[in-house]
CSV table of C-alpha atoms and ligand atoms in Angstrom, one decimal:
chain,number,residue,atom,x,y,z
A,30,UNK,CA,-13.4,-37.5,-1.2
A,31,UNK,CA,-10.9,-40.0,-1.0
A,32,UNK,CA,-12.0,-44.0,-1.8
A,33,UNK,CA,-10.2,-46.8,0.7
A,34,UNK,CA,-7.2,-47.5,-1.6
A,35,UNK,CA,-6.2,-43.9,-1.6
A,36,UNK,CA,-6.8,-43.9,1.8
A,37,UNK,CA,-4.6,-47.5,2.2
A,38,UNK,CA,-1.6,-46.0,0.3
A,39,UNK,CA,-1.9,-42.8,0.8
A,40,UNK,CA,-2.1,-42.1,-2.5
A,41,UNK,CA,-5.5,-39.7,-1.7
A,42,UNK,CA,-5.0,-36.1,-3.6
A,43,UNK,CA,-3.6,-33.1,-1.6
A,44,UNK,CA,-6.8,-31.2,-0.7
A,45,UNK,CA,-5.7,-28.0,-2.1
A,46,UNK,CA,-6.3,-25.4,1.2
A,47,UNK,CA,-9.7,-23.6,0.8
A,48,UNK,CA,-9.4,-20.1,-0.8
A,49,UNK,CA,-8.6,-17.2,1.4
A,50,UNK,CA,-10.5,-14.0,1.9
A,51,UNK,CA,-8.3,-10.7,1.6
A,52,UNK,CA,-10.2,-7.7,3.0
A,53,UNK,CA,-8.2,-4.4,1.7
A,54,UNK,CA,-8.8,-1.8,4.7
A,55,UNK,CA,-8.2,1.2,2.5
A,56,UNK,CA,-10.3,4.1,0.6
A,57,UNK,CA,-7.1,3.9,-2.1
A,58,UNK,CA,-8.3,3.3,-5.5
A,59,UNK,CA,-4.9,3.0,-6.7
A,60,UNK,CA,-4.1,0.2,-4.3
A,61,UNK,CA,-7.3,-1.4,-5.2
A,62,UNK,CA,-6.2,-1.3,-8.7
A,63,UNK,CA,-2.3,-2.9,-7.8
A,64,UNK,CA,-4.0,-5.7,-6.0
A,65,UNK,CA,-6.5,-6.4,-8.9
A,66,UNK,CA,-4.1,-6.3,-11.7
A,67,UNK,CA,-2.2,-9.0,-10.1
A,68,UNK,CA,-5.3,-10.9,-9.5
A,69,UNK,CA,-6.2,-10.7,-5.9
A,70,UNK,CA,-9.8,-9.0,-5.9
A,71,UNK,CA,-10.0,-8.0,-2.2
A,72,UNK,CA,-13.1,-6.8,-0.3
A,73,UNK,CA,-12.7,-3.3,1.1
A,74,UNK,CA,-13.3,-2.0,4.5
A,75,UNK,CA,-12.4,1.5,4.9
A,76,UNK,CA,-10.9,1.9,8.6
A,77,UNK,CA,-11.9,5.3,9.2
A,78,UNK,CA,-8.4,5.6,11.3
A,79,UNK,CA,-7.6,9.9,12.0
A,80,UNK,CA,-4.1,9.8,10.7
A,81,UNK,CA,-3.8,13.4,12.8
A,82,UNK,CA,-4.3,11.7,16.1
A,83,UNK,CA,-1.7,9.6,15.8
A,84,UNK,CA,2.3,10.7,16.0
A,85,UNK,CA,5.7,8.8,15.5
A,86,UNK,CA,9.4,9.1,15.7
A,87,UNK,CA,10.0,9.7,11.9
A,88,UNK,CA,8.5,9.0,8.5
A,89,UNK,CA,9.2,5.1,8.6
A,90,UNK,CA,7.8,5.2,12.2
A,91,UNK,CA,4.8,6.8,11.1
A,92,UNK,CA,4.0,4.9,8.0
A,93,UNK,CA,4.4,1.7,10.0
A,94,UNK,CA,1.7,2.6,13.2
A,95,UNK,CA,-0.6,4.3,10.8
A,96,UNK,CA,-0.8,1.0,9.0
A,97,UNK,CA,-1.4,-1.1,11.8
A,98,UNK,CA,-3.7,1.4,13.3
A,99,UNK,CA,-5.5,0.9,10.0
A,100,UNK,CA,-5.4,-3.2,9.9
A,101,UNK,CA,-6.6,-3.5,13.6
A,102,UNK,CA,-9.1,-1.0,13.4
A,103,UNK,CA,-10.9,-3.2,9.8
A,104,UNK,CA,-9.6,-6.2,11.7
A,105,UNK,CA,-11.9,-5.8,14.5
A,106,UNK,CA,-14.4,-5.1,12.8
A,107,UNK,CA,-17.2,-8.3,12.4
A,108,UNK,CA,-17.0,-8.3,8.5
A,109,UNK,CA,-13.3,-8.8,8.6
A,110,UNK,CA,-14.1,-12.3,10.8
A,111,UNK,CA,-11.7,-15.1,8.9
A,112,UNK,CA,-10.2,-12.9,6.9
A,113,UNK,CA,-6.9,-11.6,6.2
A,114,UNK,CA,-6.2,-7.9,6.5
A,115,UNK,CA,-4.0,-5.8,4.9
A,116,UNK,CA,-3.5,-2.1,6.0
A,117,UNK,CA,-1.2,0.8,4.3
A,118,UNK,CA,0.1,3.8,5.1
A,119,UNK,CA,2.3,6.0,2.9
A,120,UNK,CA,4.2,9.2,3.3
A,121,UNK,CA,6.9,11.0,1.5
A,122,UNK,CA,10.5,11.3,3.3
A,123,UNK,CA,12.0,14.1,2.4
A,124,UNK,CA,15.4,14.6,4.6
A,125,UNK,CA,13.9,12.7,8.0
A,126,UNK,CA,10.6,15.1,7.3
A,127,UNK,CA,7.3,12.8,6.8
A,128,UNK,CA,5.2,14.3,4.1
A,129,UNK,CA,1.4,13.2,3.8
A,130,UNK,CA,-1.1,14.7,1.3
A,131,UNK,CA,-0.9,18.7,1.1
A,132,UNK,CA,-2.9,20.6,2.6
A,133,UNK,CA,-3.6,22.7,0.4
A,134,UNK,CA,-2.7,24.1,-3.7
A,135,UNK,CA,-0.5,26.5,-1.9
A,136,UNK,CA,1.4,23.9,0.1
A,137,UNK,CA,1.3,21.2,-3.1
A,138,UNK,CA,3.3,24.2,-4.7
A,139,UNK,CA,5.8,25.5,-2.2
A,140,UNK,CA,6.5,21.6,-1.9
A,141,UNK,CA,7.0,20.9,-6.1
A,142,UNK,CA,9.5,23.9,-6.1
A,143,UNK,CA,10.9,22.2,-3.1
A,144,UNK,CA,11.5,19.0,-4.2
A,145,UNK,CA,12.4,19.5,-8.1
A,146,UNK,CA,15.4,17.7,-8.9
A,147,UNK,CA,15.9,16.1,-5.5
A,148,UNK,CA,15.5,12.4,-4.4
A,149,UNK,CA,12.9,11.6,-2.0
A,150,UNK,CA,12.1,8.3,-0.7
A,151,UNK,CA,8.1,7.1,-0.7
A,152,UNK,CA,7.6,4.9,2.4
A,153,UNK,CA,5.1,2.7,2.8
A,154,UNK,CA,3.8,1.0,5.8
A,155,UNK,CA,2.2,-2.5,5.2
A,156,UNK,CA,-0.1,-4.5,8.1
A,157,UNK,CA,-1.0,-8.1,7.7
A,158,UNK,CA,-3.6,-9.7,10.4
A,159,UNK,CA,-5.1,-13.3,9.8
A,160,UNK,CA,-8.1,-12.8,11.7
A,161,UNK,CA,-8.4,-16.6,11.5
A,162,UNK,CA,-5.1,-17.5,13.8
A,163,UNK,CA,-4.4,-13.9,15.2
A,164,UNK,CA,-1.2,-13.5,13.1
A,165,UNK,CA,0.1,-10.0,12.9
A,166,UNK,CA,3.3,-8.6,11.2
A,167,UNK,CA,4.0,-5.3,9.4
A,168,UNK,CA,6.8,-3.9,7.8
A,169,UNK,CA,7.9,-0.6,5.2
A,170,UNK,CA,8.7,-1.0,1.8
A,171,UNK,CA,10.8,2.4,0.8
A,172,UNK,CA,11.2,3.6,-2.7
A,173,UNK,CA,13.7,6.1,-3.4
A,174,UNK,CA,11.7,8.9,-6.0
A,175,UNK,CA,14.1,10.9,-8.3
A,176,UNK,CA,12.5,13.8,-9.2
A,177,UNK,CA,12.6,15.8,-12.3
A,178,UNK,CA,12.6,19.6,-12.5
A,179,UNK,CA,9.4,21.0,-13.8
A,180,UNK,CA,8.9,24.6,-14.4
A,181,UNK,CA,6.8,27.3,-12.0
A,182,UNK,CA,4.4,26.8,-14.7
A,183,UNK,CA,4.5,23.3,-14.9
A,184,UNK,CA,3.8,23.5,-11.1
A,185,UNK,CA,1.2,25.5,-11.4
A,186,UNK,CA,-1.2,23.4,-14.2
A,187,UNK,CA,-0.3,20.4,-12.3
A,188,UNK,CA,-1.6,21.9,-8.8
A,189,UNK,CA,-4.8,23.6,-10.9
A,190,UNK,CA,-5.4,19.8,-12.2
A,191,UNK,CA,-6.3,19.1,-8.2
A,192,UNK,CA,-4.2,15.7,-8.0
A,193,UNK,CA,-1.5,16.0,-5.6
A,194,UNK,CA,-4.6,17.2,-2.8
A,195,UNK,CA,-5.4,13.5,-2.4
A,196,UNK,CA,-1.6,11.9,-3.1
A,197,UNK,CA,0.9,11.2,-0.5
A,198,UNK,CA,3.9,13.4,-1.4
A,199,UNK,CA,1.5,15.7,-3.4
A,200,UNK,CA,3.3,13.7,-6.4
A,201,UNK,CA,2.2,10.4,-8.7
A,202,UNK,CA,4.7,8.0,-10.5
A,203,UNK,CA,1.3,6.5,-12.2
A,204,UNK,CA,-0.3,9.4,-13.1
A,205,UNK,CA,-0.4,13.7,-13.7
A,206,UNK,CA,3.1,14.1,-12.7
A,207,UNK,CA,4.7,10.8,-14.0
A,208,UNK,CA,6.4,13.8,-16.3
A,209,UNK,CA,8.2,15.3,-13.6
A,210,UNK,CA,9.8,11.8,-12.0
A,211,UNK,CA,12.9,11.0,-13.9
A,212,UNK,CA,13.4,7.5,-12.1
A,213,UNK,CA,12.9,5.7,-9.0
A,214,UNK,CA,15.2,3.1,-7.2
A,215,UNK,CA,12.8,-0.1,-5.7
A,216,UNK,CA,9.2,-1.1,-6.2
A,217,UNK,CA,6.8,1.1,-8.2
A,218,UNK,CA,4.1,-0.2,-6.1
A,219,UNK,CA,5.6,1.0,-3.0
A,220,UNK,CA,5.0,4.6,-4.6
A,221,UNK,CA,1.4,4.1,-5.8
A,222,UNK,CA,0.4,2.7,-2.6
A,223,UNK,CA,1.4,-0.9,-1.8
A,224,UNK,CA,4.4,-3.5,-2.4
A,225,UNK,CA,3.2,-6.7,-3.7
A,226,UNK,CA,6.7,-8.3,-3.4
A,227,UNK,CA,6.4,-7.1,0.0
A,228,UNK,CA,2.7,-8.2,0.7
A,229,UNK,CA,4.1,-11.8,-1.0
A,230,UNK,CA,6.8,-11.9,2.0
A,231,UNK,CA,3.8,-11.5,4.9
A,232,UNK,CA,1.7,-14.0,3.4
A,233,UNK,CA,4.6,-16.4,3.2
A,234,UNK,CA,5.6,-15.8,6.5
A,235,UNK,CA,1.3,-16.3,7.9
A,236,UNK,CA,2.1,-19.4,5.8
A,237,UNK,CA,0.2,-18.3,2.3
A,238,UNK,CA,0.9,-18.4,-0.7
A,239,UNK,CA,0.4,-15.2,-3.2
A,240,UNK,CA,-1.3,-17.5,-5.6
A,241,UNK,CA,-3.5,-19.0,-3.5
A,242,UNK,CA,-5.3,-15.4,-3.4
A,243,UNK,CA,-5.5,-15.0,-7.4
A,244,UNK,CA,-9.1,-14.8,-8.0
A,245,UNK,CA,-9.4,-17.2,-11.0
B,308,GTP,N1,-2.1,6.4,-8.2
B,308,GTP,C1,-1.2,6.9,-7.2
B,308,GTP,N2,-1.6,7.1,-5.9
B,308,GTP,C2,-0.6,7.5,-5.1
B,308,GTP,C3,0.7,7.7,-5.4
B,308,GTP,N3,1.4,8.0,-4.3
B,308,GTP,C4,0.6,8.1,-3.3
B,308,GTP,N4,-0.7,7.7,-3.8
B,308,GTP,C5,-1.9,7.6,-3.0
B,308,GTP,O1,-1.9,8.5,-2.0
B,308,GTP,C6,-2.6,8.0,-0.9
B,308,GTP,C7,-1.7,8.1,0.4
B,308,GTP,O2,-2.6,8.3,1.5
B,308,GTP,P1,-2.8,7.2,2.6
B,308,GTP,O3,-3.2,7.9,3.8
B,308,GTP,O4,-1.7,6.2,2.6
B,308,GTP,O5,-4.1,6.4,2.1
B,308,GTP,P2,-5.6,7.0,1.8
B,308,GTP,O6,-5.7,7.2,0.3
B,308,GTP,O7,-5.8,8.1,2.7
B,308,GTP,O8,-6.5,5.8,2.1
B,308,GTP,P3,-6.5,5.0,3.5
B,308,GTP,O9,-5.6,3.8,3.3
B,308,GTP,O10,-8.0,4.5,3.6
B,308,GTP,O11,-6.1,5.9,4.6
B,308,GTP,C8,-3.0,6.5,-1.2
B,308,GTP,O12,-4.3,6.4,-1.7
B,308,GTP,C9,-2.0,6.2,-2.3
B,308,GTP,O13,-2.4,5.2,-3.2
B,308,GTP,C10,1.1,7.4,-6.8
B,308,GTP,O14,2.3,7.6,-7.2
B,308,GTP,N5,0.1,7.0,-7.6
């Protein structure tokens, strides 16, 4: 508390703005794990959104509803009340075609021999909602992916390994098939799942600071 001379010359300390709460409205481990490496330990509230039901003119297009379909859907929620809410959506681009997880080992191979030694660009739709002031913006973070040229066999261990069922793209930078990604132009953590320096831009613009979300 500030004493009367403080108070007379207004010499009281800045009240540093009480700590935010960052609710993380996705299943995604690996976004999870880019939020908490940089110090930002959110809750999580899975939205439960049907990515099916819902359609868009093109992969940025889609990447950008589905996260916002995501944000509202945790945002409404009575949890989420005061918090901020982040929602994500990535997909694969592939010449104008969005590409989600595969359905199947079949499809995560006819897409490998596809894409070897072709650029793809990861997009990734990001949702921002200060449940406290009703504040809402999104936007997409792209990643170009350059990929490398593993062999049918190759293919076929990474498939049998079962990662690319549950990846975006059927690929990861971070993981089983870092091997077979010769390089990518932009953020990594648009390609794992979510762009901090893009997530830094939102909060800035709902008038937060990054920092002011670091845990310790
Ligand atoms: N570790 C890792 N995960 C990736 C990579 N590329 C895509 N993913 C994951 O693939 C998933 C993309 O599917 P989404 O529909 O966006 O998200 P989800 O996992 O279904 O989770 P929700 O946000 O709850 O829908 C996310 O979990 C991404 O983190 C990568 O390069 N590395």
């Amino acid at each position: 508390m500030e004493n009367d001379s403080e108070r007379q010359n207004g010499t009281a300390p800045t009240q540093s703005p009480p700590p935010r709460r960052l609710v993380l409205a996705s299943q995604s481990p690996a976004r999870l794990g880019l939020l908490r490496q940089a110090g930002i330990v959110p809750d999580v509230i899975v939205s439960g959104v049907d990515e099916e039901a819902l359609r868009a003119d093109g992969p940025e297009a889609l990447a950008r509803v589905l996260a916002e379909a995501k944000a509202d859907a945790v945002a409404a929620r009575p949890e989420a009340a005061g918090a901020l809410v982040v929602g994500c959506d990535s997909v694969l681009d592939i010449d104008g075609v969005a590409l989600g997880k595969p359905a199947d080992a079949e499809e995560a191979t006819a897409r490998w021999k596809a894409m070897r030694g072709r650029d793809g660009v990861l997009r990734t739709g990001h949702c921002l909602v200060d449940t406290a002031t009703g504040h809402r913006a999104s936007a997409v973070a792209s990643t170009t992916v350059h990929f490398g040229e593993p062999s049918d066999a190759e293919i076929a261990a990474y498939v049998a390994s079962g990662e690319p069922l549950h990846v975006a793209g059927a690929f990861t930078l971070d993981g089983r098939s870092a091997p077979f990604v010769d390089g990518i132009t932009g953020d990594p953590g648009t390609v794992i799942g979510l762009s901090l320096p893009l997530l830094r831009r939102l909060l800035a613009d709902a008038g937060i600071a990054v920092t002011d979300l670091w845990a310790d």
